[in-house]
mmCIF file of C-alpha atoms and ligand atoms in Angstrom:
data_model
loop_
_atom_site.group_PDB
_atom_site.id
_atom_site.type_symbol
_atom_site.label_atom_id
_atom_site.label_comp_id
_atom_site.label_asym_id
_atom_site.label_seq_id
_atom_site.Cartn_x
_atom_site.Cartn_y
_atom_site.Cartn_z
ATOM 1 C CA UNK A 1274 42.838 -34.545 -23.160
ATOM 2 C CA UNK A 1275 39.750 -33.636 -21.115
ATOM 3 C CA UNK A 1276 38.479 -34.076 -17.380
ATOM 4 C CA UNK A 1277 36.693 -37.206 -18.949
ATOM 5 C CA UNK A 1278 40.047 -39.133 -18.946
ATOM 6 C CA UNK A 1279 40.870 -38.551 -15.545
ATOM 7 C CA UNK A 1280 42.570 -41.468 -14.004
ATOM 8 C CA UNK A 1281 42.464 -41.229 -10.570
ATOM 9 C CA UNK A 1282 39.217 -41.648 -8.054
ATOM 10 C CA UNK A 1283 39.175 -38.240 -7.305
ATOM 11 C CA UNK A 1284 35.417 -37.778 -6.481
ATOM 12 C CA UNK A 1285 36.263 -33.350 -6.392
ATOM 13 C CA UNK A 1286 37.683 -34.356 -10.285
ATOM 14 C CA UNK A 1287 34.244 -36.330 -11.187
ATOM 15 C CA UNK A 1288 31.678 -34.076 -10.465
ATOM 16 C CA UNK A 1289 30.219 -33.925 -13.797
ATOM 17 C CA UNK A 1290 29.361 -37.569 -13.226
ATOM 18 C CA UNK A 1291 28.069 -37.697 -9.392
ATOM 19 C CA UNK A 1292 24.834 -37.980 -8.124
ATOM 20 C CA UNK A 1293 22.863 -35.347 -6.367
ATOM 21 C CA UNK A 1294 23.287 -36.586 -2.834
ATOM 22 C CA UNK A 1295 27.553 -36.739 -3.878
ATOM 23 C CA UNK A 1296 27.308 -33.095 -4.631
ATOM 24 C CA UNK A 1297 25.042 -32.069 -1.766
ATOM 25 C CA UNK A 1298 28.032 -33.355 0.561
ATOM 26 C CA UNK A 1299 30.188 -31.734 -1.636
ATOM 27 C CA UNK A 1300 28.800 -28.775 -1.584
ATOM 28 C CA UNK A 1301 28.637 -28.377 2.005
ATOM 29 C CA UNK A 1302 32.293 -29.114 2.183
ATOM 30 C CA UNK A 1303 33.326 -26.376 0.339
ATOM 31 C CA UNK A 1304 31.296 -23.559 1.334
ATOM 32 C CA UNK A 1305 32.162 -24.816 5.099
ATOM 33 C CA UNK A 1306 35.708 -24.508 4.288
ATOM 34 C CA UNK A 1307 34.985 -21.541 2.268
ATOM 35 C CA UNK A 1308 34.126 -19.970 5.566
ATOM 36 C CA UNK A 1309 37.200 -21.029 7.351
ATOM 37 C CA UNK A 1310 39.291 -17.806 8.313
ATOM 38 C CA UNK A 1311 42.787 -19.729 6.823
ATOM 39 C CA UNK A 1312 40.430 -19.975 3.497
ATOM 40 C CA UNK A 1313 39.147 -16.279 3.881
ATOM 41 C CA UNK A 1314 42.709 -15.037 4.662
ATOM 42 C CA UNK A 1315 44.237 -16.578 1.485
ATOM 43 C CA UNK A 1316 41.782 -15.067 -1.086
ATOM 44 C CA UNK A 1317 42.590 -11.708 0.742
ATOM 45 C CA UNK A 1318 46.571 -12.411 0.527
ATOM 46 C CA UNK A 1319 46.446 -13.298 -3.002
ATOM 47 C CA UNK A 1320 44.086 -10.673 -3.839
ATOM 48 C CA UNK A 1321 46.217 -8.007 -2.479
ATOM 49 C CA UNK A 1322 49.354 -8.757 -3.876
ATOM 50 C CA UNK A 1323 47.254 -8.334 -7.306
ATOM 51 C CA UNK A 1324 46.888 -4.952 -6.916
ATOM 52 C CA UNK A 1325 43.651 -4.907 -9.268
ATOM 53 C CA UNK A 1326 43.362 -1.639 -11.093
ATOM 54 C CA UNK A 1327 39.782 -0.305 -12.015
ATOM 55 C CA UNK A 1328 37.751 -2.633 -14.153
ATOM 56 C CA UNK A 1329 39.918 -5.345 -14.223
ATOM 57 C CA UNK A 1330 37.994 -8.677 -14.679
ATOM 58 C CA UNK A 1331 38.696 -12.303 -13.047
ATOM 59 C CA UNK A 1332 37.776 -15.528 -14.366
ATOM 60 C CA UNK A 1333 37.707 -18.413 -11.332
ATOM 61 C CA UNK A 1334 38.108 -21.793 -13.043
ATOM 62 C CA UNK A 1335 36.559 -24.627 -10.894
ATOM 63 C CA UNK A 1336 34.838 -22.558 -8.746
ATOM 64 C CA UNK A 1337 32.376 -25.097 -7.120
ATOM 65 C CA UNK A 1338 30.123 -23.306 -5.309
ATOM 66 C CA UNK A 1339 31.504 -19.690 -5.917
ATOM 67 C CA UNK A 1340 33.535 -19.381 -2.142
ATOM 68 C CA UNK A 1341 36.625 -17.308 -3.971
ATOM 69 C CA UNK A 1342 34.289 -15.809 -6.449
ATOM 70 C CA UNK A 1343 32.049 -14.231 -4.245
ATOM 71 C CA UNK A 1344 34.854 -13.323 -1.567
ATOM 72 C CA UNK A 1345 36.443 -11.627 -4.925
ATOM 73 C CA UNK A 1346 33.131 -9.888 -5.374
ATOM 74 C CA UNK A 1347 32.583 -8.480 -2.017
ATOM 75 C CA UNK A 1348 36.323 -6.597 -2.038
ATOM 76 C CA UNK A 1349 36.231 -3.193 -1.966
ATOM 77 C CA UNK A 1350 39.257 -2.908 -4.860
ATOM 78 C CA UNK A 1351 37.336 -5.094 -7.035
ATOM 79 C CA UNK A 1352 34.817 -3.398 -9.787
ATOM 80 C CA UNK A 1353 35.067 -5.440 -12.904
ATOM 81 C CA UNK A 1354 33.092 -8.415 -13.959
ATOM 82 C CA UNK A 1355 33.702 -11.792 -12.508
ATOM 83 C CA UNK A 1356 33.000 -14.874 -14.456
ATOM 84 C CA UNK A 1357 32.949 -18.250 -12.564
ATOM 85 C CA UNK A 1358 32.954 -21.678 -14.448
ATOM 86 C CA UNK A 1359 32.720 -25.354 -13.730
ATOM 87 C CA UNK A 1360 32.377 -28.527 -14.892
ATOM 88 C CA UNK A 1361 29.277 -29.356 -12.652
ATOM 89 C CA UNK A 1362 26.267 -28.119 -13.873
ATOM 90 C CA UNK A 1363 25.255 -28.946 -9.995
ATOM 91 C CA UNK A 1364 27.588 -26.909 -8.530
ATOM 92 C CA UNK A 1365 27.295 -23.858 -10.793
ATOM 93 C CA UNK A 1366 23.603 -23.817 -10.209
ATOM 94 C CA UNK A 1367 24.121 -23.705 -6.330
ATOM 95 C CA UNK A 1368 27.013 -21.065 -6.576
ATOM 96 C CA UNK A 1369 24.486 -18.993 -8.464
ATOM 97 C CA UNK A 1370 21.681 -19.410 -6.053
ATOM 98 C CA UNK A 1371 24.137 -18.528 -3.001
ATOM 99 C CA UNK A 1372 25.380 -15.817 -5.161
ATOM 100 C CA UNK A 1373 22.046 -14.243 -5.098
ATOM 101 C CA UNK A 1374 21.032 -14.767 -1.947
ATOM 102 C CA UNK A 1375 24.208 -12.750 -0.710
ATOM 103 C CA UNK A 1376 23.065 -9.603 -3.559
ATOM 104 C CA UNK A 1377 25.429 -10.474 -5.716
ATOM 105 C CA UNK A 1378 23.900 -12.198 -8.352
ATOM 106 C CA UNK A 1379 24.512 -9.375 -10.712
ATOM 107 C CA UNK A 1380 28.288 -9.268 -10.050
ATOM 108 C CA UNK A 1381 29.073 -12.276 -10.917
ATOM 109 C CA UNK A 1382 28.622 -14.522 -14.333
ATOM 110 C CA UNK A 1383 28.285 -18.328 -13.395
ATOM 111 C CA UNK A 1384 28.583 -20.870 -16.959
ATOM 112 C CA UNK A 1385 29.688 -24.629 -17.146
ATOM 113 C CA UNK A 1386 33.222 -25.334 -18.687
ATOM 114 C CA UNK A 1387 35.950 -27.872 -18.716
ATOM 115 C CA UNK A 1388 38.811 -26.089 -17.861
ATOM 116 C CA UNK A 1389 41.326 -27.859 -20.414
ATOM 117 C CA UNK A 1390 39.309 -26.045 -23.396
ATOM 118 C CA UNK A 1391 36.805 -23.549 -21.967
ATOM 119 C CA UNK A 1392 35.952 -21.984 -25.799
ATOM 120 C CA UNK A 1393 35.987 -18.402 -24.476
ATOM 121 C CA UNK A 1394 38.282 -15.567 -26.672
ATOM 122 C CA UNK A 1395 42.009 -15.414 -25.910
ATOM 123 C CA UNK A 1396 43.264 -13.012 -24.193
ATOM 124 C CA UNK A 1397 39.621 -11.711 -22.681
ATOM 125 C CA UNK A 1398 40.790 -11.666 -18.889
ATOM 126 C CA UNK A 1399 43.350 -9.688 -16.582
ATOM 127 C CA UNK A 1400 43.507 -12.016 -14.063
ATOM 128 C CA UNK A 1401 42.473 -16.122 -13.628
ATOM 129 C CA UNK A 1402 41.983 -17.743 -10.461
ATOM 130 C CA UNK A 1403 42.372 -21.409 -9.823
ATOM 131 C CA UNK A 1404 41.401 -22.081 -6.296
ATOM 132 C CA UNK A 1405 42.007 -25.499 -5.585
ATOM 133 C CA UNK A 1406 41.456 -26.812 -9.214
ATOM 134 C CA UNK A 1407 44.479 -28.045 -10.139
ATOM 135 C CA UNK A 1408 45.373 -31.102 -7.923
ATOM 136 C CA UNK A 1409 41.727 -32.546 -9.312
ATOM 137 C CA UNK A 1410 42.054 -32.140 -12.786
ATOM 138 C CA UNK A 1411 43.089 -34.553 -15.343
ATOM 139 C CA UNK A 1412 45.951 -32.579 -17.251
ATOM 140 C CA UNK A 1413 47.700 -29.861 -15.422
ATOM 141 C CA UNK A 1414 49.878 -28.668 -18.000
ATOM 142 C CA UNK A 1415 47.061 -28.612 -20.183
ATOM 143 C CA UNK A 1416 44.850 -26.102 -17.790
ATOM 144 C CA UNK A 1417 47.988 -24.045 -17.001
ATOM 145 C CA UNK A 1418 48.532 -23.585 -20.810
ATOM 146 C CA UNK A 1419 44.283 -22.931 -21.258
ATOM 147 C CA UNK A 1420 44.294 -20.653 -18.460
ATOM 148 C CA UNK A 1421 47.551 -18.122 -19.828
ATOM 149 C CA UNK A 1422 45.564 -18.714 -23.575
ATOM 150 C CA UNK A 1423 42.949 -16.543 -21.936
ATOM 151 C CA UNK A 1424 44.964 -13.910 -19.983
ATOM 152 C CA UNK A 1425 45.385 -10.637 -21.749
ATOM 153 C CA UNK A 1426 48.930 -10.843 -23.159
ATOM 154 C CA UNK A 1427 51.648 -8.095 -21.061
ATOM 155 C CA UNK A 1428 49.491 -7.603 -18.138
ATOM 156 C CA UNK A 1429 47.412 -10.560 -17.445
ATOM 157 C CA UNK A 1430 48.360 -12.786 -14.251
ATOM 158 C CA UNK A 1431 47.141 -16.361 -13.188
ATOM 159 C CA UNK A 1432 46.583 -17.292 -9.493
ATOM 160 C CA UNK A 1433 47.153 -21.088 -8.356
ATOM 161 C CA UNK A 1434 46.209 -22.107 -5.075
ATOM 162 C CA UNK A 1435 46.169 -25.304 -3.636
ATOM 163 C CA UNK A 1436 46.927 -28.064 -0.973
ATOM 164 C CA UNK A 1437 50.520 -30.306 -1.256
ATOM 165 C CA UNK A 1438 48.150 -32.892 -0.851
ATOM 166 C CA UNK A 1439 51.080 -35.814 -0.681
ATOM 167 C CA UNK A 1440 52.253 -33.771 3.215
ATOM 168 C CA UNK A 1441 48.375 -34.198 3.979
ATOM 169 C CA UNK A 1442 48.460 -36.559 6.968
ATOM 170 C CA UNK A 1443 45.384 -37.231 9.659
ATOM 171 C CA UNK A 1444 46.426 -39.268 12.654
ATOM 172 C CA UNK A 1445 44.740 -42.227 13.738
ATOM 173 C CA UNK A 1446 45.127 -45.215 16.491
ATOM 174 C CA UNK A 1447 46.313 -47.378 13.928
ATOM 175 C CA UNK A 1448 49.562 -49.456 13.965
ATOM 176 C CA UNK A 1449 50.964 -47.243 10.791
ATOM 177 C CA UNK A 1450 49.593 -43.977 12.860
ATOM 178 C CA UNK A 1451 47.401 -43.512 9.962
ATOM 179 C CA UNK A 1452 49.991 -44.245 6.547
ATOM 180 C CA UNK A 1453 47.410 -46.739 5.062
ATOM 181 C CA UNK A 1454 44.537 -44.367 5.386
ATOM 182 C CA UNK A 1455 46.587 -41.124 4.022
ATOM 183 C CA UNK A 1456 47.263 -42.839 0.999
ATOM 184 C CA UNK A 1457 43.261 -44.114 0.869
ATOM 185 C CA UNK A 1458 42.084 -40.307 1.204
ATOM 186 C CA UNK A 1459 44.751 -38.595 -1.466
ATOM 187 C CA UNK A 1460 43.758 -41.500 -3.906
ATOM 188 C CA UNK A 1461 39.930 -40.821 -3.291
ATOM 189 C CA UNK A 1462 39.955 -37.247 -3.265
ATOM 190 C CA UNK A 1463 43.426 -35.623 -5.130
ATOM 191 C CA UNK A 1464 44.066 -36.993 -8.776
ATOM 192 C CA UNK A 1465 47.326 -34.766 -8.627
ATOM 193 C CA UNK A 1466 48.668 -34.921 -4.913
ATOM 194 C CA UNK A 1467 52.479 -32.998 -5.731
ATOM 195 C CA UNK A 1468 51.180 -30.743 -8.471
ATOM 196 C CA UNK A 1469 51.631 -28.028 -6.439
ATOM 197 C CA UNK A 1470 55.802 -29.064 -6.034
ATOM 198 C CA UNK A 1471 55.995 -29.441 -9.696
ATOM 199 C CA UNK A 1472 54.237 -25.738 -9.925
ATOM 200 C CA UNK A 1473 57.565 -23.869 -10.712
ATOM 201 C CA UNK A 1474 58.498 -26.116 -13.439
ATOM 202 C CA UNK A 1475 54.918 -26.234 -14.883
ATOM 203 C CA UNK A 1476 54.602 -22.523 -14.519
ATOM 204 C CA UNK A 1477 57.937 -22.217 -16.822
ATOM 205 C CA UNK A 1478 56.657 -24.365 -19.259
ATOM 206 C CA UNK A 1479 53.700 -22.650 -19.556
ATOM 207 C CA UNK A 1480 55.402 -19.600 -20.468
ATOM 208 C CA UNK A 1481 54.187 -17.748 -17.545
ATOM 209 C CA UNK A 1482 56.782 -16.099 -15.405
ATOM 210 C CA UNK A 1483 56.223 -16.733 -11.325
ATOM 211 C CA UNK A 1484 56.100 -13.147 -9.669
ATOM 212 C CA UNK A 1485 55.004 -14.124 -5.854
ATOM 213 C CA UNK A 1486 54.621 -17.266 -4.130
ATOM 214 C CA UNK A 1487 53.264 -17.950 -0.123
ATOM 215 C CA UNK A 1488 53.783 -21.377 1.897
ATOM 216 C CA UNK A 1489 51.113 -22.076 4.489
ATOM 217 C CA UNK A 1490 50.915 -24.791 6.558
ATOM 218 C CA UNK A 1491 47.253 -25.747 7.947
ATOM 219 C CA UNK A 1492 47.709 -28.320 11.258
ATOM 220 C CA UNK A 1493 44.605 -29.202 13.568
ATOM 221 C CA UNK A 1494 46.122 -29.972 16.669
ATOM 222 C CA UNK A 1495 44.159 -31.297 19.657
ATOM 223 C CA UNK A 1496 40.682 -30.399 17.809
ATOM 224 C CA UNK A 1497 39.762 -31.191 14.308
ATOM 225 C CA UNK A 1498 38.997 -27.261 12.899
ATOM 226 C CA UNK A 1499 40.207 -26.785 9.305
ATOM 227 C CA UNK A 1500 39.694 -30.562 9.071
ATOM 228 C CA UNK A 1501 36.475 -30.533 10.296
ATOM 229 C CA UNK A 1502 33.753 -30.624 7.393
ATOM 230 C CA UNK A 1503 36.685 -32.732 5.357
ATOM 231 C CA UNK A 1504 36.311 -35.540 7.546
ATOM 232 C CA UNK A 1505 32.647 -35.476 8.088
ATOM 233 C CA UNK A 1506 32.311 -35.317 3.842
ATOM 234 C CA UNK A 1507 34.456 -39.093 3.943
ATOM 235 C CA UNK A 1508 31.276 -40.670 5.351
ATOM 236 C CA UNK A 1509 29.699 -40.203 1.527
ATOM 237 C CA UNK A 1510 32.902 -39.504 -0.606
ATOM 238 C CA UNK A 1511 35.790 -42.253 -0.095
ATOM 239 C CA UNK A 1512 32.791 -45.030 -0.789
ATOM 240 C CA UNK A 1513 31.929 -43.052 -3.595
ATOM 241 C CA UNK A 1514 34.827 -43.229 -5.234
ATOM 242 C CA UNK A 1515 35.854 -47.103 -3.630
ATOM 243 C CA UNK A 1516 38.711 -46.339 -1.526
ATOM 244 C CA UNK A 1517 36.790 -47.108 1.612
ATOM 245 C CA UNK A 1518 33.971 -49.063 2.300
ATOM 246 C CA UNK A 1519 30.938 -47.361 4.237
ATOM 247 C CA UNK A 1520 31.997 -49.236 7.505
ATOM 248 C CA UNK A 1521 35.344 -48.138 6.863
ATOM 249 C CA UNK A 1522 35.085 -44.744 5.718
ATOM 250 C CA UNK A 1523 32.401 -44.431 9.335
ATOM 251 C CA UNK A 1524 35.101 -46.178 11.216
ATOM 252 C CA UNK A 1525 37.728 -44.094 10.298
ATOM 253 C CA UNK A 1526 36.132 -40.664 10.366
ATOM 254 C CA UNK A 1527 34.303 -42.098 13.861
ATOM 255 C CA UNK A 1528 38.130 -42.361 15.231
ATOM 256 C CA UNK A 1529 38.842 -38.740 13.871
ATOM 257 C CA UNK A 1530 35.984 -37.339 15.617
ATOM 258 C CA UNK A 1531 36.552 -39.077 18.821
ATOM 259 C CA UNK A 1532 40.288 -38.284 18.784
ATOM 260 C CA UNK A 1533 39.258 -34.422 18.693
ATOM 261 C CA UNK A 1534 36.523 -34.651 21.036
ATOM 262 C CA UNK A 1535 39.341 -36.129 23.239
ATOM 263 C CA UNK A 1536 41.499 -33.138 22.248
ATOM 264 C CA UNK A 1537 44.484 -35.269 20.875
ATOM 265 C CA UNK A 1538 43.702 -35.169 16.924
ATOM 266 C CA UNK A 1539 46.690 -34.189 14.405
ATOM 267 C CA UNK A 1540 45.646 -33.360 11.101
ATOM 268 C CA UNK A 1541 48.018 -31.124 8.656
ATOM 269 C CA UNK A 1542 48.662 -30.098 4.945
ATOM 270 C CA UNK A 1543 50.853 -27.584 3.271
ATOM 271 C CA UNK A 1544 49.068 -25.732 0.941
ATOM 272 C CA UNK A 1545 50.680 -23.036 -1.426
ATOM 273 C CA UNK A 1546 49.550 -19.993 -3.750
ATOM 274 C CA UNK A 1547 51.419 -19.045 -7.122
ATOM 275 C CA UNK A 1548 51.242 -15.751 -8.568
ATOM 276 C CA UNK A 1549 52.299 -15.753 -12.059
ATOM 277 C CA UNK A 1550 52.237 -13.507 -14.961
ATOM 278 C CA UNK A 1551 51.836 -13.975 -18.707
ATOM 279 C CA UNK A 1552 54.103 -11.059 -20.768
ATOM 280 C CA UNK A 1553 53.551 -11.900 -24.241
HETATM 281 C C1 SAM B 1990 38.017 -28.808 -4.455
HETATM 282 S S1 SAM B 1990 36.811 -28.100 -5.480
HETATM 283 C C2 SAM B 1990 37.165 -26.362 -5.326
HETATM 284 C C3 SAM B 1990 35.972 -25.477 -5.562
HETATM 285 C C4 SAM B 1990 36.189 -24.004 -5.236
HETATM 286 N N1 SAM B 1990 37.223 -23.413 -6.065
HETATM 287 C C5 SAM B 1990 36.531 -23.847 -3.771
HETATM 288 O O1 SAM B 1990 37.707 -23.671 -3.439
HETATM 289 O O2 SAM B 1990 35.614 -23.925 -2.949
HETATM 290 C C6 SAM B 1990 37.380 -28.445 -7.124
HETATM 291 C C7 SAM B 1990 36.387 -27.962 -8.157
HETATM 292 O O3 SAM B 1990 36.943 -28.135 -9.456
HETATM 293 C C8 SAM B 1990 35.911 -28.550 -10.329
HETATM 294 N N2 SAM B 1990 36.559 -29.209 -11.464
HETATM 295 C C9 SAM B 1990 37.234 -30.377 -11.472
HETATM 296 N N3 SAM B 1990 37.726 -30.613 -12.696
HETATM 297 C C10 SAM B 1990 37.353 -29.560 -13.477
HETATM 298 C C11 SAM B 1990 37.571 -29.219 -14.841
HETATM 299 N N4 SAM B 1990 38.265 -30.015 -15.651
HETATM 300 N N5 SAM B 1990 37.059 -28.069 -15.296
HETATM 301 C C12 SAM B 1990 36.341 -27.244 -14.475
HETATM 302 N N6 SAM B 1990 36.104 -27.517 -13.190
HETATM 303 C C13 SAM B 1990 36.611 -28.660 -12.694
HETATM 304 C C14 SAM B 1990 35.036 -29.436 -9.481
HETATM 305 O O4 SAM B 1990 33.749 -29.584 -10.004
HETATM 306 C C15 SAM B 1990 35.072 -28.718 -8.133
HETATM 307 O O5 SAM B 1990 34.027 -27.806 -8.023
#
């Protein structure tokens, strides 16, 4: 299987197939929530608990527009080579522009890949980073086992971070206090919505062995923060992919905003980061 038989909407999972102004609003999206501190502090959590010893190199698989790659790059502990891939030509090209405009064009190698086969040599990486990759991708299992094909065998360890998109909830006016429109927005932008529950289980299938977990949970309450740039992106992305129409998808991020203007928005997730390790 490849990303090409993806079944769900999942305009994050389709990106090889959008149009420019799709991944413009995409783009913005991520590199606003790349700057987010909750964002910044995860990369720096996971990052520590690596311990990365001198030269080590990291591979980020569905990188978008570089946000963990480059806040890989600019850590002090990290001196190896970074290699970034993704399936969007688009969003590769912009990750290596922003990359460059930040001086670190040099530090890290950008290419286009789907991650269910990427063609690289086995075993050529110490660590691999999937930052919110795997709830958009087509065959999880398939990744995971991809992903351990190209750690170094013994000491290599994988990284998976992501949202429990099925506990992501945004609260509107409506008579189901928003049910209907939950559902709309994990259909439209989460092919996998409780991959990240099914993580120990696909972990142990993999044959990797989970060394370190963390539970966050992200709520906006009273103003929309974290949520933000997410609900400002469903103007363009839940028409995209059909789960909304454009008077719907303005309607419903138009309540959103007003509710935090108003200071009585909810908006939640759980999110979760794996730290697993492939000995043999
Ligand atoms: C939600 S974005 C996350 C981007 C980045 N890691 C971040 O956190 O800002 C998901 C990314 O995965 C990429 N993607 C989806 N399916 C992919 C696949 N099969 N192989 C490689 N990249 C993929 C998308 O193009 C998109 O950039």
């Amino acid at each position: 299987m490849d990303q090409t038989q993806l079944q769900a909407p999942d305009v994050y999972g389709r990106t090889f197939q959008m149009d420019e102004q799709t991944l413009g609003v995409i783009a913005t999206r991520l590199e606003a929530r790349g700057r987010h501190p909750f964002f910044l502090r995860v990369i720096d959590e996971y990052m520590g608990e690596l311990s990365l010893t001198a030269g080590e190199s990291v591979l980020d698989i569905g990188c978008g527009t570089g946000v963990a790659a480059r806040a890989i790059a600019r850590r002090p502990d990290m001196h190896g080579p970074i290699t970034a891939i993704d399936i969007s030509e688009h969003l590769v090209k912009a990750g290596r522009r922003l990359a460059e405009e930040e001086g670190l064009g040099d530090r890290i190698d950008f290419r286009v890949g789907d991650a269910h086969g990427l063609g690289l040599p086995e075993g050529g990486f110490d660590v691999v980073v999937m930052h919110t990759l795997i709830s958009h991708v087509a065959d999880p299992a398939a990744v995971l086992a991809e992903g351990k094909r190209l750690l170094r065998p013994g000491t290599g360890r994988m990284v998976v971070f992501d949202g429990d998109y099925a506990s992501l909830t945004l609260a509107t006016d409506a008579a189901d206090g928003g049910e209907a429109t939950d559902r709309a927005v994990q259909r439209g932008i989460i092919a996998q919505p409780r991959v990240m529950r099914a993580m120990p289980r696909l972990l142990a299938e993999a044959g990797l062995g989970l060394l370190w977990s963390r539970a966050y949970v992200v709520a906006d309450i009273g103003r929309a923060d974290y949520c933000a740039p997410m609900i400002t992106s469903f103007r363009v992305l839940l028409p995209k992919v059909g789960v909304m129409t454009e008077a719907e998808a303005n309607s419903f991020a138009d309540g959103l905003e007003r509710a935090s203007a108003e200071n009585r928005f909810f908006g939640a997730s759980n999110f979760y980061t794996y730290l697993a390790g492939r000995s043999a």
